[in-house]
Coordinates of C-alpha atoms and ligand atoms in Angstrom, one line a residue:
M19 CA -45.7 57.4 44.3
S20 CA -45.2 59.9 41.5
D21 CA -43.1 59.0 38.5
Q22 CA -40.3 61.3 39.6
E23 CA -39.8 59.2 42.8
K24 CA -39.9 55.9 41.1
K25 CA -36.8 54.1 40.1
V26 CA -36.4 53.5 36.4
I27 CA -36.4 50.2 34.5
F28 CA -35.4 49.7 30.9
S29 CA -35.5 46.5 29.0
G30 CA -35.5 45.5 25.3
V31 CA -36.6 42.5 23.3
Q32 CA -35.6 41.9 19.7
P33 CA -38.5 41.6 17.2
S34 CA -36.5 38.8 15.5
G35 CA -39.1 36.0 15.7
K36 CA -41.9 34.7 17.8
M37 CA -41.8 34.9 21.5
T38 CA -41.1 31.7 23.4
L39 CA -42.1 30.5 26.8
G40 CA -38.5 31.3 27.8
N41 CA -39.0 35.0 26.9
Y42 CA -42.3 35.0 28.8
L43 CA -41.1 33.3 32.0
G44 CA -37.5 34.7 31.9
A45 CA -38.5 38.3 31.0
L46 CA -42.1 39.4 30.5
K47 CA -43.8 37.7 33.4
S48 CA -41.4 39.4 35.9
W49 CA -41.9 42.8 34.1
T50 CA -45.7 42.7 34.8
K51 CA -44.9 42.5 38.5
L52 CA -42.3 45.4 38.3
Q53 CA -44.5 47.8 36.3
H54 CA -46.3 48.9 39.4
E55 CA -43.3 49.9 41.4
F56 CA -41.0 51.3 38.7
E57 CA -41.2 53.8 35.9
C58 CA -40.7 51.3 33.0
Y59 CA -39.4 51.7 29.5
F60 CA -39.8 48.7 27.3
S61 CA -38.5 48.7 23.7
M62 CA -38.8 46.6 20.6
V63 CA -35.1 46.7 19.7
N64 CA -35.3 46.5 15.9
M65 CA -31.8 48.2 15.6
H66 CA -30.3 45.2 17.4
A67 CA -32.3 42.8 15.2
I68 CA -30.6 44.0 12.0
T69 CA -27.2 42.7 13.2
V70 CA -28.3 39.5 11.6
P71 CA -30.0 39.5 8.1
Q72 CA -33.7 40.4 8.2
D73 CA -36.4 40.5 5.6
P74 CA -37.8 44.0 5.8
E75 CA -41.5 43.0 5.6
V76 CA -41.0 40.3 8.2
L77 CA -39.2 42.7 10.5
K78 CA -42.1 45.1 10.3
R79 CA -44.6 42.4 11.0
Q80 CA -42.6 41.0 13.9
T81 CA -42.2 44.4 15.5
I82 CA -46.0 44.8 15.6
E83 CA -46.4 41.2 16.8
L84 CA -43.9 41.8 19.6
L85 CA -45.8 44.8 20.8
A86 CA -49.1 42.8 20.8
Q87 CA -47.3 40.1 22.8
F88 CA -46.0 42.6 25.3
I89 CA -49.5 43.8 26.0
A90 CA -51.1 40.3 25.8
C91 CA -48.6 39.2 28.5
G92 CA -49.8 41.9 30.8
I93 CA -47.5 44.9 30.1
D94 CA -50.0 47.8 30.6
P95 CA -49.5 50.5 28.0
D96 CA -51.0 53.1 30.3
L97 CA -48.5 52.4 33.0
N98 CA -45.3 51.9 30.9
T99 CA -43.6 53.5 28.0
I100 CA -43.5 51.0 25.1
F101 CA -41.7 52.1 22.0
I102 CA -39.8 51.1 18.9
Q103 CA -36.0 51.6 19.3
S104 CA -35.5 53.2 15.8
H105 CA -38.1 55.8 16.6
V106 CA -35.9 57.4 19.2
R107 CA -32.8 58.7 17.4
E108 CA -30.8 59.2 20.6
H109 CA -30.1 55.5 20.7
A110 CA -27.9 55.6 17.6
E111 CA -26.3 58.8 18.6
L112 CA -25.3 57.8 22.1
N113 CA -24.2 54.4 20.6
W114 CA -21.6 56.3 18.6
V115 CA -20.2 58.3 21.5
L116 CA -20.0 55.1 23.6
C117 CA -18.3 53.2 20.8
T118 CA -15.4 55.7 21.0
M119 CA -15.0 54.8 24.7
T120 CA -15.2 51.0 24.4
Y121 CA -12.1 48.9 24.0
M122 CA -11.9 46.3 21.2
G123 CA -10.7 43.8 23.8
E124 CA -13.9 44.3 25.8
L125 CA -16.1 43.4 22.8
N126 CA -13.8 40.6 21.8
R127 CA -14.6 38.9 25.1
M128 CA -18.4 38.9 24.7
T129 CA -19.5 35.3 24.6
Q130 CA -22.7 36.1 22.6
Y131 CA -20.6 37.7 19.9
K132 CA -18.3 34.6 19.8
D133 CA -21.3 32.3 19.4
K134 CA -23.1 34.4 16.8
S135 CA -20.0 35.0 14.8
K136 CA -19.3 31.3 14.6
K137 CA -22.7 30.8 13.1
S138 CA -22.4 33.4 10.4
E139 CA -18.8 33.5 9.5
A140 CA -19.5 34.4 5.9
N141 CA -21.4 37.6 6.9
L142 CA -19.6 39.0 9.9
N143 CA -20.6 42.7 10.3
A144 CA -19.3 45.3 12.6
G145 CA -22.8 45.9 14.0
L146 CA -22.7 42.4 15.5
F147 CA -19.5 43.2 17.2
T148 CA -20.6 46.6 18.6
Y149 CA -24.1 45.3 19.5
P150 CA -23.4 45.4 23.3
V151 CA -22.5 49.1 23.0
L152 CA -25.9 49.9 21.5
M153 CA -27.4 48.0 24.3
A154 CA -25.5 50.1 26.8
A155 CA -26.8 53.2 25.0
D156 CA -30.3 52.0 25.3
I157 CA -29.9 51.5 29.1
L158 CA -27.9 54.6 29.9
L159 CA -30.1 57.1 27.9
Y160 CA -32.9 56.6 30.4
Q161 CA -30.8 56.9 33.6
T162 CA -31.9 53.4 34.3
D163 CA -31.6 52.0 37.8
V164 CA -32.6 48.4 37.1
V165 CA -32.4 46.2 34.0
P166 CA -34.5 43.0 34.1
V167 CA -33.0 40.4 31.7
G168 CA -32.3 36.8 31.4
D169 CA -28.9 35.8 32.8
D170 CA -27.6 35.3 29.2
Q171 CA -27.4 39.1 29.2
K172 CA -25.2 39.5 32.3
Q173 CA -22.0 40.2 30.3
H174 CA -23.7 42.9 28.2
L175 CA -25.0 44.5 31.3
E176 CA -21.6 44.5 32.9
L177 CA -20.3 46.4 29.9
A178 CA -23.1 49.0 30.3
R179 CA -22.1 49.5 33.9
D180 CA -18.4 49.7 33.0
L181 CA -19.1 52.3 30.4
A182 CA -21.3 54.4 32.8
I183 CA -18.5 54.3 35.4
R184 CA -15.8 55.1 32.8
F185 CA -17.8 58.1 31.4
N186 CA -18.7 59.3 34.9
N187 CA -15.0 59.2 35.9
K188 CA -14.2 61.6 33.1
Y189 CA -17.5 63.6 33.3
P190 CA -18.9 63.2 36.8
G191 CA -22.6 62.7 37.4
T192 CA -23.6 61.9 33.8
F193 CA -25.1 58.4 34.1
V194 CA -26.9 56.3 36.7
V195 CA -24.9 53.0 37.0
P196 CA -27.6 50.3 36.3
E197 CA -28.1 47.1 38.2
G198 CA -29.2 43.8 36.6
Y199 CA -32.2 42.0 37.8
Y200 CA -32.4 38.3 37.1
P201 CA -35.5 36.4 38.1
K202 CA -34.3 33.2 39.9
E203 CA -35.6 29.7 39.1
T204 CA -36.7 30.6 35.5
A205 CA -33.8 32.8 34.7
R206 CA -33.1 30.3 32.1
V207 CA -35.7 28.1 30.5
M208 CA -33.9 25.3 28.7
S209 CA -34.6 23.6 25.4
L210 CA -37.1 20.7 25.5
Q211 CA -34.9 18.7 23.3
E212 CA -31.4 19.5 24.6
P213 CA -31.9 20.6 28.2
E214 CA -28.3 21.8 28.4
K215 CA -29.1 24.6 25.9
K216 CA -31.3 27.6 26.5
M217 CA -34.8 27.5 24.9
S218 CA -34.5 29.6 21.8
K219 CA -36.8 30.5 18.9
S220 CA -33.9 30.2 16.5
D221 CA -33.4 26.5 17.3
S222 CA -33.6 24.4 14.1
N223 CA -35.7 21.8 15.9
E224 CA -39.2 23.2 16.5
N225 CA -39.9 20.7 19.3
A226 CA -37.2 22.5 21.3
F227 CA -39.3 25.5 22.1
I228 CA -42.9 26.5 23.0
L229 CA -44.2 29.7 21.3
L230 CA -46.7 32.0 22.8
A231 CA -48.4 32.3 19.5
E232 CA -48.8 28.5 18.7
D233 CA -52.0 26.6 19.4
S234 CA -52.5 24.5 22.5
D235 CA -52.4 21.1 20.8
T236 CA -48.9 21.9 19.4
T237 CA -47.7 22.9 22.9
V238 CA -49.1 19.7 24.4
K239 CA -47.4 17.6 21.7
K240 CA -44.0 19.3 22.2
I241 CA -44.2 18.7 26.0
K242 CA -45.0 15.0 25.4
K243 CA -42.0 14.8 23.2
A244 CA -39.7 16.6 25.6
V245 CA -36.5 14.7 26.4
T246 CA -36.3 13.2 29.9
D247 CA -34.2 10.2 31.0
S248 CA -34.4 6.6 32.0
V249 CA -34.5 7.1 35.8
G250 CA -38.3 7.0 35.8
V251 CA -38.7 8.9 39.1
V252 CA -39.8 12.6 39.2
N253 CA -36.8 14.1 41.0
Y254 CA -35.4 17.6 40.9
S255 CA -31.8 16.8 40.2
D256 CA -28.9 18.0 38.0
D257 CA -28.6 14.4 36.8
Q258 CA -32.1 14.7 35.2
P259 CA -31.7 18.0 33.4
G260 CA -34.7 17.5 31.1
L261 CA -37.1 16.8 34.0
K262 CA -35.5 19.6 36.1
N263 CA -36.4 22.0 33.3
L264 CA -40.0 20.8 33.1
I265 CA -40.4 21.0 36.8
N266 CA -39.1 24.6 36.7
I267 CA -41.6 25.5 34.0
Y268 CA -44.4 23.8 35.9
S269 CA -43.5 25.6 39.0
A270 CA -43.3 29.0 37.2
V271 CA -46.7 28.6 35.6
T272 CA -48.5 27.3 38.7
E273 CA -46.6 29.3 41.3
K274 CA -46.3 25.9 43.1
S275 CA -42.9 25.2 44.7
V276 CA -40.5 22.6 43.3
E277 CA -40.9 20.5 46.5
E278 CA -44.7 20.5 46.1
I279 CA -44.5 19.3 42.6
V280 CA -42.0 16.6 43.3
A281 CA -44.3 15.4 46.2
M282 CA -47.4 15.4 43.9
Y283 CA -45.7 12.9 41.6
A284 CA -44.1 10.6 44.1
G285 CA -44.7 7.0 42.8
K286 CA -46.1 8.3 39.5
G287 CA -44.4 8.0 36.1
Y288 CA -43.3 10.7 33.6
G289 CA -46.6 10.2 31.6
A290 CA -48.8 11.5 34.3
F291 CA -46.4 14.3 35.2
K292 CA -46.1 15.5 31.6
G293 CA -49.9 15.3 30.9
E294 CA -50.7 17.5 33.9
M295 CA -47.7 19.8 33.4
A296 CA -48.7 20.4 29.7
E297 CA -52.3 21.2 30.8
A298 CA -51.0 23.7 33.3
V299 CA -48.8 25.4 30.7
V300 CA -51.7 25.5 28.2
E301 CA -54.1 27.0 30.7
S302 CA -51.6 29.7 31.8
L303 CA -51.0 30.7 28.2
R304 CA -54.7 30.6 27.1
P305 CA -55.7 34.1 28.1
I306 CA -52.4 35.5 26.6
R307 CA -53.1 33.7 23.3
E308 CA -56.6 35.1 23.1
K309 CA -55.6 38.6 23.8
Y310 CA -52.8 38.5 21.3
A311 CA -55.1 37.4 18.5
Y312 CA -57.5 40.2 19.4
L313 CA -54.8 42.9 19.5
L314 CA -53.5 41.9 16.1
E315 CA -56.9 42.8 14.7
N316 CA -56.6 46.3 16.2
R317 CA -53.7 47.9 14.4
D318 CA -54.8 51.5 15.1
Y319 CA -54.7 50.8 18.8
L320 CA -51.2 49.4 18.6
E321 CA -50.0 52.3 16.4
G322 CA -51.3 54.8 19.1
I323 CA -49.3 53.0 21.7
Y324 CA -45.9 53.0 19.9
T325 CA -46.4 56.6 18.8
R326 CA -47.1 57.8 22.3
G327 CA -44.3 55.6 23.6
A328 CA -41.7 57.2 21.3
E329 CA -42.8 60.7 22.2
K330 CA -42.4 60.0 25.9
A331 CA -39.1 58.1 25.5
E332 CA -37.6 60.9 23.4
I333 CA -38.1 63.4 26.1
R334 CA -36.0 61.5 28.7
A335 CA -33.4 60.2 26.1
G336 CA -33.0 63.7 24.7
K337 CA -32.2 65.2 28.1
T338 CA -29.4 62.7 28.7
L339 CA -28.0 63.0 25.2
R340 CA -27.9 66.8 25.4
D341 CA -25.9 66.6 28.6
V342 CA -23.5 64.1 27.1
Y343 CA -23.0 66.2 24.0
E344 CA -22.4 69.3 26.1
K345 CA -19.9 67.5 28.3
I346 CA -17.8 66.0 25.4
G347 CA -17.6 69.3 23.6
F348 CA -20.3 69.2 20.9
I349 CA -21.7 72.7 20.2
P350 CA -25.5 72.7 20.5
R351 CA -27.5 73.7 17.5
K352 CA -29.0 77.1 17.9
F353 CA -32.3 76.5 16.2
Ligands
LIG402 P1 -34.3 37.5 23.0 O1 -35.5 36.8 22.5 O2 -33.0 36.7 22.9 O3 -34.2 38.9 22.4 O4 -34.5 37.7 24.6 C1 -35.5 38.6 25.1 C2 -35.5 38.4 26.6 O5 -35.9 37.1 27.0 C3 -34.1 38.6 27.3 O6 -34.3 39.2 28.6 C4 -33.6 37.2 27.4 O7 -32.6 37.1 28.4 C5 -34.9 36.5 27.8 N1 -34.8 35.1 27.3 C6 -34.7 34.6 26.1 N2 -34.7 33.2 26.1 C7 -34.8 32.8 27.3 C8 -34.8 31.6 28.0 N3 -34.7 30.4 27.3 N4 -34.9 31.6 29.3 C9 -35.0 32.7 30.0 N5 -35.0 33.9 29.5 C10 -34.8 34.0 28.2
LIG403 N1 -29.6 42.1 23.9 C1 -30.9 41.9 24.5 C2 -31.3 40.4 24.2 O1 -31.0 39.9 23.2 C3 -32.0 42.8 24.0 C4 -31.7 44.2 24.4 C5 -31.3 45.2 23.6 C6 -31.8 44.7 25.8 N2 -31.2 46.4 24.4 C7 -31.4 46.1 25.7 C8 -32.1 44.2 27.0 C9 -31.4 46.9 26.8 C10 -32.1 45.0 28.1 C11 -31.7 46.3 28.0 O2 -32.1 39.9 25.0

């Protein structure tokens, strides 16, 4: 299929820290399957990252590390457009236009904003509030058909759809209305310490998450410390949320079904289960970890990828923005 016939995917990840097993299973792993069927745009969304305080040097480093992790996880830079959000000015420009069409009430309802604003009451900035509008701009600029994200992003995606429809009602045929794509079992990888919470790299307890860039021994230790329960039987049940999460992870990294895994551990304790589960996680991450370390030593190669990515992204984004500007009555520059 030529690129023109393929449907378009856009997704973004914040370079705001190390990537977790949750990001990998909930996002990147499914992208590697989609890259063959779709024309994909993947962005390191550094403009979203600055809605919370960042150290400039750390932000730069993490942006490069994220790119290396994308590629190490199997996102092929020859098949996909991988770029840094701030390199394509159209994101900020469309964000502004869409801000003027978004209701305060819509943004007030966003659960992620409510959560984040509770955490940083002293430093509430307007960017945090309008964050979902920038995300809508990211998506709509590329005439995106499908947005693969974790299910924590559903509400933001709904806003992108609403804005596309609202804009199209006024100015027909401007945007493709995007669909969300949520991988099933692993749509949400939970914390190893508090399985009712999602696994997040910003968790204050390091044992709660597994990082792609940590060493294997650390991963094994964290899994051994993972919270389970006192039932003592390997069941897949909502009453055993810790175990349920570990089974989901096990299933995702081995492609074995939940039923198979439960059957494998009939009559065995949590120790045996955790030992083999940890081994499976470590083995599945090993090639990714090796490739990541190798890529970080090859800065020129990474620079080439994000440079070409921005050039390609700009072409598609520019076309949409010119159309939007024309429709809303902005006079085009003549030079
Ligand atoms: P973030 O790290 O929050 O920028 O998220 C990047 C991508 O990974 C998004 O698509 C998230 O929905 C997804 N993601 C993050 N944490 C998890 C998790 N614990 N389980 C599943 N998906 C996740
Ligand atoms: N808000 C998303 C997250 O935190 C990241 C993101 C920014 C994104 N722009 C996007 C995801 C566009 C999908 C599409 O996970």
